[in-house]
Short mmCIF file of C-alpha atoms in Angstrom, two decimals:
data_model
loop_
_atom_site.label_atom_id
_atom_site.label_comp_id
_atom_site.label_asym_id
_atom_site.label_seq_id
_atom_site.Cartn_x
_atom_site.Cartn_y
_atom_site.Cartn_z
CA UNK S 10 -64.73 -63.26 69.20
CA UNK S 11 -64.70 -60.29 67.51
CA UNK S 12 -61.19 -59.40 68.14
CA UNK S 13 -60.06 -62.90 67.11
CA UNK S 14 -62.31 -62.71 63.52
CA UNK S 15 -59.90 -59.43 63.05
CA UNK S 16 -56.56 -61.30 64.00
CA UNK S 17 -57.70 -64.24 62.00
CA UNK S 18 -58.56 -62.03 58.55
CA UNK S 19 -55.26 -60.47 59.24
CA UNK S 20 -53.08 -63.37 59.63
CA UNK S 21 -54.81 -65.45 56.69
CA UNK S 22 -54.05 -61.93 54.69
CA UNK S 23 -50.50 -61.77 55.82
CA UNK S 24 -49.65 -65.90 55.20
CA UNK S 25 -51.22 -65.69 51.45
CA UNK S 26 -49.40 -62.10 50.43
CA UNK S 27 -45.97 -63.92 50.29
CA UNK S 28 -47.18 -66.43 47.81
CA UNK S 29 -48.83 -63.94 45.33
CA UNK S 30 -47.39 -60.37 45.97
CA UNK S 31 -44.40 -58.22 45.47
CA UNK S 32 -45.25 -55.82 47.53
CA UNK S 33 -47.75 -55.58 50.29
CA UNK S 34 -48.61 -52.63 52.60
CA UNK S 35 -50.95 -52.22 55.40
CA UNK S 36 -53.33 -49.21 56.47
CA UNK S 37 -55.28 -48.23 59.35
CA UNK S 38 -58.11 -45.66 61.06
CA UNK S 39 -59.19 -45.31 64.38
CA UNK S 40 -61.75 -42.58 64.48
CA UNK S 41 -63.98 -41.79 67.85
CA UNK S 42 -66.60 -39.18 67.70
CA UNK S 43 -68.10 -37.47 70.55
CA UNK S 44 -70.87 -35.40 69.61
CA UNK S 45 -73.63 -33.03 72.10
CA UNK S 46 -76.90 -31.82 69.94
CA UNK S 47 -79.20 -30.08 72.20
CA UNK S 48 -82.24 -29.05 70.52
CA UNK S 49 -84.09 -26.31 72.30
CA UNK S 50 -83.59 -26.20 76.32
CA UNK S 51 -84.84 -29.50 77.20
CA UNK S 52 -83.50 -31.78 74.55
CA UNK S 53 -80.35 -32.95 74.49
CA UNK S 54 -78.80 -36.15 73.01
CA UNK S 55 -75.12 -37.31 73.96
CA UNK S 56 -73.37 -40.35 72.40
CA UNK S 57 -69.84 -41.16 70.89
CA UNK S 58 -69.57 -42.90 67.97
CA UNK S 59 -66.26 -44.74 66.34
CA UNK S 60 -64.85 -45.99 62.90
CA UNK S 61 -62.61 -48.82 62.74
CA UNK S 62 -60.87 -49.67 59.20
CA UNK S 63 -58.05 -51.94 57.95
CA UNK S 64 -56.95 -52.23 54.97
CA UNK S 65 -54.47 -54.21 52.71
CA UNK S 66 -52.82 -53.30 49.37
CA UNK S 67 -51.39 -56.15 47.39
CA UNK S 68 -49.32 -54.86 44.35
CA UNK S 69 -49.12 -57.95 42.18
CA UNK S 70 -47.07 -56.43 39.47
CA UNK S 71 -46.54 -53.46 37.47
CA UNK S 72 -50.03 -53.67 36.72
CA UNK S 73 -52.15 -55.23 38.93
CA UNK S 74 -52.98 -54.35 42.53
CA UNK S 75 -55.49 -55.79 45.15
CA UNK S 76 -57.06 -53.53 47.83
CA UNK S 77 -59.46 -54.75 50.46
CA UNK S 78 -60.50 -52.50 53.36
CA UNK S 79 -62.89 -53.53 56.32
CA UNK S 80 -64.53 -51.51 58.35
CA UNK S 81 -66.56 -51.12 61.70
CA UNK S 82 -68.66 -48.21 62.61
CA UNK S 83 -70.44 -48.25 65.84
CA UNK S 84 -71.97 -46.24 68.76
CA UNK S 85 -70.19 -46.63 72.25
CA UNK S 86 -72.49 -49.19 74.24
CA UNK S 87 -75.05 -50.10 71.55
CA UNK S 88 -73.80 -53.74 72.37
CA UNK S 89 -75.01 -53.95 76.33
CA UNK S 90 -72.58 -56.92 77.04
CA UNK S 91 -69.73 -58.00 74.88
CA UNK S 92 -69.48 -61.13 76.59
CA UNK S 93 -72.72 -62.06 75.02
CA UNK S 94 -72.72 -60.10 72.03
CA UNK S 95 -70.20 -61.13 69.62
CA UNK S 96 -71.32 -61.43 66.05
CA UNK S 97 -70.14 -58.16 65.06
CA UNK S 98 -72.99 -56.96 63.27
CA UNK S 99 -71.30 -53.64 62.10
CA UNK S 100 -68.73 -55.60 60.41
CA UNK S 101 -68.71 -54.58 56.88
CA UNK S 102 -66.60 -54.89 53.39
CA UNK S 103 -66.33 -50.99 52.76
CA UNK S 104 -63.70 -51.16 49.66
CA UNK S 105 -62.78 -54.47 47.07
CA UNK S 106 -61.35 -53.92 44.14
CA UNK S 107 -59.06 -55.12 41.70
CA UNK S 108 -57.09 -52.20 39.66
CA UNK S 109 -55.19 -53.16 36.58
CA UNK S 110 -53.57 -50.54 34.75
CA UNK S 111 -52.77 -51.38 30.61
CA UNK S 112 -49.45 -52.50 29.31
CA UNK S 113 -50.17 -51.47 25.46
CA UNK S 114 -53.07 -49.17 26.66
CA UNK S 115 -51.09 -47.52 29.74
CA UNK S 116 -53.36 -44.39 29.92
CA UNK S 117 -56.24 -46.91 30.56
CA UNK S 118 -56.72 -47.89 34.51
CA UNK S 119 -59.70 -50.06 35.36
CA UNK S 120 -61.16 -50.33 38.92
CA UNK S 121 -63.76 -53.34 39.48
CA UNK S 122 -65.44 -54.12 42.94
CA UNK S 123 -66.46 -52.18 45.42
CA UNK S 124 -64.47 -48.53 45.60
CA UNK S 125 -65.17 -44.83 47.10
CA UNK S 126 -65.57 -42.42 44.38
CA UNK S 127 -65.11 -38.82 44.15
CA UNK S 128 -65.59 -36.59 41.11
CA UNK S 129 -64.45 -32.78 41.12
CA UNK S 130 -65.47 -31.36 43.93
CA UNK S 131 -68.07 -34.49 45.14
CA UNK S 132 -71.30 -31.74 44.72
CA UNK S 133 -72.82 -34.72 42.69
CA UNK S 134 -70.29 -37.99 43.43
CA UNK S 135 -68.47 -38.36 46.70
CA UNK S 136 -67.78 -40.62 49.44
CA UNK S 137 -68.99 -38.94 52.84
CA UNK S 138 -65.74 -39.06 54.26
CA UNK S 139 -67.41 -36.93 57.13
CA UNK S 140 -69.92 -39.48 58.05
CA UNK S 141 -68.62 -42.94 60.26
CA UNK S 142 -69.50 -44.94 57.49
CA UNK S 143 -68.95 -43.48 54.11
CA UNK S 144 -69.87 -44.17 50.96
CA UNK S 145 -68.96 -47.05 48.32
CA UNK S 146 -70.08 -47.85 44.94
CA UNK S 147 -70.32 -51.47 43.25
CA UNK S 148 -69.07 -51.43 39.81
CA UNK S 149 -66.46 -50.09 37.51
CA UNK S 150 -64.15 -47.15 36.93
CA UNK S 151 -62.14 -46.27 34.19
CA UNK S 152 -59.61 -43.57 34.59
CA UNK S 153 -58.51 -42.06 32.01
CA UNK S 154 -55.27 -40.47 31.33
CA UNK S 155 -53.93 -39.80 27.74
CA UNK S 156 -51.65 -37.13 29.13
CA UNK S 157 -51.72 -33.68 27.73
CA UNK S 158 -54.36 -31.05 29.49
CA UNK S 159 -57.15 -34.07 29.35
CA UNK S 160 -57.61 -36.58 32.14
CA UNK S 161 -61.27 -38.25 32.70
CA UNK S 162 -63.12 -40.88 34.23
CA UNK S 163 -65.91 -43.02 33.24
CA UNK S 164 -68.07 -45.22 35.68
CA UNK S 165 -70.57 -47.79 35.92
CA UNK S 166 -72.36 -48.41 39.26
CA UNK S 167 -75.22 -50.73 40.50
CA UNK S 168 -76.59 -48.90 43.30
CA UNK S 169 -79.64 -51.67 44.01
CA UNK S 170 -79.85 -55.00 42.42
CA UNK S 171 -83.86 -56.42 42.34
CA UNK S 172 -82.18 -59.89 42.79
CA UNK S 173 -81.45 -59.28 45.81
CA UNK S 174 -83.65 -60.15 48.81
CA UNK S 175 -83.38 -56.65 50.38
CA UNK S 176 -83.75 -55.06 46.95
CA UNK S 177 -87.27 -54.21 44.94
CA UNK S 178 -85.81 -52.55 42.02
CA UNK S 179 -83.03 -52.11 39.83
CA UNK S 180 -80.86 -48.65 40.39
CA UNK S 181 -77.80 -47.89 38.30
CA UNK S 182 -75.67 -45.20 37.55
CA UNK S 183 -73.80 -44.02 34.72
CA UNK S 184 -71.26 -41.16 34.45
CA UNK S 185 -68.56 -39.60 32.02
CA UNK S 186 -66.33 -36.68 34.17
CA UNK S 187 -63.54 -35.12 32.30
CA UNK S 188 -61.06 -32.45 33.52
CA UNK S 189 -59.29 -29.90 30.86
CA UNK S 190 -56.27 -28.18 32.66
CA UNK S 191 -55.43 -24.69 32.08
CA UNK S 192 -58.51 -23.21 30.76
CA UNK S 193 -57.77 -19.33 32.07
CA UNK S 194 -56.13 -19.32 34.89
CA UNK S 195 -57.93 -22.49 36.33
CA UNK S 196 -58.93 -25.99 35.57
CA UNK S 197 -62.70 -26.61 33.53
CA UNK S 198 -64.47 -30.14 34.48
CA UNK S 199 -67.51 -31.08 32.56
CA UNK S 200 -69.68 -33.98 32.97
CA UNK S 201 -72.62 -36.39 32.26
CA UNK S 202 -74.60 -38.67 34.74
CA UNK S 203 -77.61 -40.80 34.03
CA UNK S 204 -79.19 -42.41 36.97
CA UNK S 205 -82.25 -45.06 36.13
CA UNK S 206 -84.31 -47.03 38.43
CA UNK S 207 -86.49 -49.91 36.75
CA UNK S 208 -89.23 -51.03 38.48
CA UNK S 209 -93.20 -50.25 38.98
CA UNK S 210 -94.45 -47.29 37.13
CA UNK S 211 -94.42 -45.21 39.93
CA UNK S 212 -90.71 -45.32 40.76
CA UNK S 213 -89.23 -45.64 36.95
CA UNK S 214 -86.65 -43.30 36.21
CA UNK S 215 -84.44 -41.73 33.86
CA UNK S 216 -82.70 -38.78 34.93
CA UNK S 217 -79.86 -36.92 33.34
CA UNK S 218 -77.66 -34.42 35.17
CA UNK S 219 -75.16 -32.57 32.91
CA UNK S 220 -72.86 -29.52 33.69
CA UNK S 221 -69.64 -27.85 34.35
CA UNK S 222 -67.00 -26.67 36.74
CA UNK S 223 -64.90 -23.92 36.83
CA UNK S 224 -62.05 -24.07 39.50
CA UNK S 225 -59.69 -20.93 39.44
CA UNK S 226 -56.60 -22.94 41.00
CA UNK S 227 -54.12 -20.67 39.68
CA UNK S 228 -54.35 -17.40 42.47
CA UNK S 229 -54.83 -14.35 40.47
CA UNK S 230 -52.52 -11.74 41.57
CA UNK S 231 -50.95 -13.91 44.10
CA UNK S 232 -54.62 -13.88 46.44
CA UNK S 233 -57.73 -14.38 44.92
CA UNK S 234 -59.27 -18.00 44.23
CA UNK S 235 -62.45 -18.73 42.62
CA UNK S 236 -65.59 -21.35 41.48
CA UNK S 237 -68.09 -21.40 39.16
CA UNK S 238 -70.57 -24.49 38.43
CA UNK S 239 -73.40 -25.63 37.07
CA UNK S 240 -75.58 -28.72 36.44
CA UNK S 241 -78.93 -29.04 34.87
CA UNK S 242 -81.16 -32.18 35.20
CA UNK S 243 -83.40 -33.82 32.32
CA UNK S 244 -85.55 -36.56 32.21
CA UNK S 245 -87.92 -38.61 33.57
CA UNK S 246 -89.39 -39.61 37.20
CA UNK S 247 -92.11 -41.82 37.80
CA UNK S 248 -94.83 -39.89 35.33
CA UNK S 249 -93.42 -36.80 35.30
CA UNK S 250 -91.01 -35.02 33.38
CA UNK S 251 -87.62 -33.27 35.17
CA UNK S 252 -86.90 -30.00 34.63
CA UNK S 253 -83.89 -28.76 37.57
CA UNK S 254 -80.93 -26.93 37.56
CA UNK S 255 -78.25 -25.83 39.88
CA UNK S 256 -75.44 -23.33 40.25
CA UNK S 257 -73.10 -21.76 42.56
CA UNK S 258 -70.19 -19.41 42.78
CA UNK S 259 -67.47 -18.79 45.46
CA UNK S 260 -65.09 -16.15 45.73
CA UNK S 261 -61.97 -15.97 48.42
CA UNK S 262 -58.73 -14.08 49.14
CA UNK S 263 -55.84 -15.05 50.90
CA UNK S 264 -54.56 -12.61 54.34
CA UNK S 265 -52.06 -12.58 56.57
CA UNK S 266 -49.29 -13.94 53.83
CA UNK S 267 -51.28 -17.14 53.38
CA UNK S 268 -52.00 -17.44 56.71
CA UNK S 269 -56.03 -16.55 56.46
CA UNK S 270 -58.74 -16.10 54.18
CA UNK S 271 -62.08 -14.89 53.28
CA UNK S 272 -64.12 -16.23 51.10
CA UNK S 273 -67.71 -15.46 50.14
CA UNK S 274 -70.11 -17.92 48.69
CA UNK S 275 -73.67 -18.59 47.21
CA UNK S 276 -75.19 -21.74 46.22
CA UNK S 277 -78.56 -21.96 44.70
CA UNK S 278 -80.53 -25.35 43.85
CA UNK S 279 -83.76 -25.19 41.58
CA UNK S 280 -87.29 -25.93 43.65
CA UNK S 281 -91.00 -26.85 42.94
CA UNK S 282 -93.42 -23.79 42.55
CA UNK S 283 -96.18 -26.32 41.75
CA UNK S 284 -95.75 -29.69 43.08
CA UNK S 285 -97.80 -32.41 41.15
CA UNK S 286 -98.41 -30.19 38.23
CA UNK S 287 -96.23 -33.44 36.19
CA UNK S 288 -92.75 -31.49 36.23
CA UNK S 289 -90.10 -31.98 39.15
CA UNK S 290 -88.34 -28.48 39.17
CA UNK S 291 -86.56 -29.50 42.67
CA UNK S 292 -82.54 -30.33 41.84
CA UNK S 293 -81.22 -33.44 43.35
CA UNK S 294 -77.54 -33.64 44.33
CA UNK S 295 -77.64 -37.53 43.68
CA UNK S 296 -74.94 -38.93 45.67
CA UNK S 297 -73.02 -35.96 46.65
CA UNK S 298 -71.09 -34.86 49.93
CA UNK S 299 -73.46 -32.30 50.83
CA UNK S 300 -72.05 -32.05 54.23
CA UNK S 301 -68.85 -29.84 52.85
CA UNK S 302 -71.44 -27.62 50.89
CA UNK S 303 -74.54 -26.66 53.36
CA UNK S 304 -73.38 -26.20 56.82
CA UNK S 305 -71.61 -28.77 59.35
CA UNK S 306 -74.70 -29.22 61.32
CA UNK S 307 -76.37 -31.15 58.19
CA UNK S 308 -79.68 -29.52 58.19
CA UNK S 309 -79.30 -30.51 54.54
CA UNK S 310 -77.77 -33.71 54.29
CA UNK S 311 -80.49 -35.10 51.82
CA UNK S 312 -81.95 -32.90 49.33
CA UNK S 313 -84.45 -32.37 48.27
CA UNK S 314 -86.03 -34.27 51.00
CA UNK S 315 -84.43 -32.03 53.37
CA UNK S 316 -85.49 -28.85 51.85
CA UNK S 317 -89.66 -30.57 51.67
CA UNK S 318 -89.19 -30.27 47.59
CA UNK S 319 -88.41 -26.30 47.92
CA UNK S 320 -84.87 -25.87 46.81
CA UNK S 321 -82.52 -24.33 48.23
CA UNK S 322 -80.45 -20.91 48.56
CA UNK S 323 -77.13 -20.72 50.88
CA UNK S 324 -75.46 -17.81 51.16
CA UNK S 325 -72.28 -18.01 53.29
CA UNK S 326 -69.37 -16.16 54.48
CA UNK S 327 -66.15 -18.36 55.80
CA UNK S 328 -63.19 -17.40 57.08
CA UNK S 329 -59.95 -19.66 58.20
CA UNK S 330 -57.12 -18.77 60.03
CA UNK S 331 -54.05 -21.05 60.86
CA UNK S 332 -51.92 -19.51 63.72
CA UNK S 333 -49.28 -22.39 63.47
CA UNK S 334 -48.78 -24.70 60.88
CA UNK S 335 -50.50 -26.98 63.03
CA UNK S 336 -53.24 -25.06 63.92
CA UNK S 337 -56.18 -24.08 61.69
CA UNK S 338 -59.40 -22.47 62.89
CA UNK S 339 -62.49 -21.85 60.69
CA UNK S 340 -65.73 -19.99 61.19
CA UNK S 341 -68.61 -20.16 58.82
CA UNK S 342 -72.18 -18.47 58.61
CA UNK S 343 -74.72 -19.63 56.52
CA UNK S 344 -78.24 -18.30 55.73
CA UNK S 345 -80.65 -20.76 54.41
CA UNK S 346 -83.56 -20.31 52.21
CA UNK S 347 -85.85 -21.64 49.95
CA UNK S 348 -85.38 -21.40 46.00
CA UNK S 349 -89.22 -21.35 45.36
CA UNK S 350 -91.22 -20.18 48.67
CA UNK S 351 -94.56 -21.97 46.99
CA UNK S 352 -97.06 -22.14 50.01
CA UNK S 353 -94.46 -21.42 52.63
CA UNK S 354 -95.21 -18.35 54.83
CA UNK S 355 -91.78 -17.73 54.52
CA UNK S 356 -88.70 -18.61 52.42
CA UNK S 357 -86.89 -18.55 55.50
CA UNK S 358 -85.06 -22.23 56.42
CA UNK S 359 -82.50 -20.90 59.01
CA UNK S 360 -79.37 -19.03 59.79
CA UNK S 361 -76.19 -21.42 60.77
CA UNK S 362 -72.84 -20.45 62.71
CA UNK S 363 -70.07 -23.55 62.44
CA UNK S 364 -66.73 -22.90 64.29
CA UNK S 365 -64.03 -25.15 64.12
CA UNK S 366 -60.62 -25.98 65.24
CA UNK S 367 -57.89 -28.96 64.20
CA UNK S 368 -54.27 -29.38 65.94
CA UNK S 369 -52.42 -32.10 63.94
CA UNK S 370 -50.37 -33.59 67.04
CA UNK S 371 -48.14 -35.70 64.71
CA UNK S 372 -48.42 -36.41 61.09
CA UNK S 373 -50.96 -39.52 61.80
CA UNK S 374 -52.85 -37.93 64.52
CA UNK S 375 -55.40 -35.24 64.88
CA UNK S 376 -58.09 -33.66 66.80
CA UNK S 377 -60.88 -31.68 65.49
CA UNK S 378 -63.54 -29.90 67.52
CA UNK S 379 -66.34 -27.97 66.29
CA UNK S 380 -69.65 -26.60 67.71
CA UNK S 381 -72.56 -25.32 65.36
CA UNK S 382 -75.56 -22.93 66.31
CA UNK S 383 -78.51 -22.81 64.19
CA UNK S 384 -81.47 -20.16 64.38
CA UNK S 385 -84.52 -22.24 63.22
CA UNK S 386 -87.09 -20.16 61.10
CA UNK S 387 -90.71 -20.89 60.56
CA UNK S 388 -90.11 -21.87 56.88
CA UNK S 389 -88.55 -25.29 58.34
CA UNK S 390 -90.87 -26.23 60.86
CA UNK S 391 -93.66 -25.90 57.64
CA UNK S 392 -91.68 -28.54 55.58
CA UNK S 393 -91.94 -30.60 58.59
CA UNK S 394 -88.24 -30.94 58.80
CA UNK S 395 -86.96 -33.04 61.18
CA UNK S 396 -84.85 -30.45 63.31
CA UNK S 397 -88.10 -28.60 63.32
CA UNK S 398 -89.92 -27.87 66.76
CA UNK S 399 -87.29 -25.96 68.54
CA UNK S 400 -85.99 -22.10 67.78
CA UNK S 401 -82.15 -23.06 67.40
CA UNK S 402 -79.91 -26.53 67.68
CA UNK S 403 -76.72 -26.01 69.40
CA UNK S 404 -74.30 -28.91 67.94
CA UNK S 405 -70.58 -29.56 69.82
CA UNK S 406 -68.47 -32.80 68.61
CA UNK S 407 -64.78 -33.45 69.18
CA UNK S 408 -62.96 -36.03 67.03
CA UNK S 409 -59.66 -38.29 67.37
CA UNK S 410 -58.49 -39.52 64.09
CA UNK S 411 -55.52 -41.91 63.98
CA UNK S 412 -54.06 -43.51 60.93
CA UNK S 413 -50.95 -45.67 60.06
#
């Protein structure tokens, strides 16, 4: 059944396209996941996971194109019999949109529906490519692109809708991100966000998160490749006032003629030295793609829940090598701590080795393996983390990904 609700969507896609389209193209991902994450000596959880999506692009005209992408994500087994089983729970819309681009206003492109969204470098906006499942928005988007050193976006997203049956409040975001090309020898974004959530008293919000990026994309000297960011937060949370801030800084060479690098890098994310005094002082990355940012093992996935309201200092070394153009091998180490130690005994989260290797076999094929070891310190077991209760977590996965 589940294989036929797949060949029917298709075929009812592929008899209406004639009668509508110019143009219609089809894509595709088939992406397994096995993964090992033994915590401790005794603990040790196995499982493969997969990502199914299809997709369909309809350009209408000039103007107007149609994109609708399914997707299922699942674990291998987690449906005992598929005889029995067939009502494909996982089964989910994962992008919807219409995008129309003007005719008299042709730097003007609206998005409306459901889309994945990145913005610079995703530290505050991204879609989670790394996760089965990813991340969409409901809404709008409005790229803008008058030409000249100045393109931008502006976008309008219902994150929770108190209609809704599932839903007990209203959550929205609103964001402005503009890029300004050649500002030294790189490329300067800036940016405004406004999150709000309107409901009880308790969980009423107005939060501002303003900032800028500096990304050195033009090598200086032939070699050297830099970032610089910041964001601050203002607003309001519940009955208290928000008072955060963020920045970070990364630093890398090219060896080897291109072939390696080395690139050293600190991020640092505002904490609470007083929690409940009526001021939140912890940073939150919003919707970001933390995964790229604080190790692969994803101590840190959701912050600040993940860091127990602390903040958070990384401090990293990474280095990439690519032996063959379709070979590249990475190795990262991380040490975690807190931004504001508070009551801890120790600032001390962890320390975090990630190694990893990709072989592209053909241009729409390629494997990625990776295995992570992390050296648990006392300050995460006292935020009650939830890798706490073992000295290190030893994390191996190895990934297919096929597209067409």
């Amino acid at each position: 059944m589940f294989r036929n609700r797949w060949l029917a969507i298709g075929a009812s896609l592929v008899m209406a396209s004639p009668l509508v389209a110019q143009e219609v193209t089809f894509h595709g991902q088939i992406r397994p996941r096995y993964e090992v994450l033994r915590r401790g000596a005794n603990d040790v959880d196995e499982f493969t996971s997969m990502r199914v999506r299809a997709a369909v692009q309809a350009l209408i005209d000039a103007n107007l194109t149609v994109f609708i992408e399914l997707q299922d994500v699942r674990l291998w087994g987690e449906e005992t019999n598929t005889l029995t089983d067939y009502r494909a729970d996982n089964l989910d819309l994962h992008q919807g949109y219409i995008r129309y681009k003007g005719k008299k206003l042709d730097w003007l492109t609206a998005m409306i529906g459901r889309q994945e969204t990145n913005l610079g470098g995703q530290r505050l906006v991204g879609a989670v490519g790394w996760t089965q499942q990813g991340r969409s928005f409901d809404g709008a988007r409005f790229d803008i692109a008058p030409g000249g050193a100045f393109a931008g976006s502006v976008v309008a997203y219902k994150i929770a809708e108190e209609t809704a049956p599932t839903q007990d409040n209203d959550v929205e975001v609103y964001g402005a991100y503009g890029t300004i090309q050649d500002v030294g020898p790189g490329n300067l974004d800036v940016y405004l966000l406004y999150d709000r959530t309107d409901g009880a008293p308790a969980v009423e919000s107005n939060r501002y998160t303003f900032g800028s990026r500096w990304d050195i994309v033009t090598p200086i000297q032939g070699t050297i490749k830099g970032r610089l960011e910041a964001s601050m937060q203002r607003g309001t949370v519940g009955s208290d006032d928000v008072s955060a801030y963020m920045f970070g800084a990364r630093l890398g060479t090219t060896v080897a003629n291109g072939k390696g690098g080395v690139t050293l890098w600190y991020d640092h994310l505002s904490g609470d030295d007083r929690p409940g005094d009526g001021e939140i002082k912890v940073f939150n990355t919003l919707f970001a793609t933390n995964h790229k940012f604080y190790g692969f093992a994803d101590l840190f996935l959701d912050i600040p829940a993940h860091t127990g309201g602390h903040g958070l200092r990384d401090m990293a070394v990474k280095l990439n090598w690519s032996p063959a153009p379709d070979v590249s091998v990475g190795a990262d180490l991380h040490t975690f701590r807190a931004a504001q130690q508070s009551t801890l005994t120790t600032a001390k989260f962890a320390d975090e080795l990630d190694l990893t290797v990709s072989h592209r076999y053909t241009p729409n094929l390629t494997m990625t393996s990776g295995l992570s070891y992390v050296r648990n310190a006392d300050g995460l077991t006292e935020i009650g983390h939830r890798f706490a209760g073992s000295e290190s977590i030893t994390w191996f996965y190895m990934m297919l990904n096929a597209t067409f």
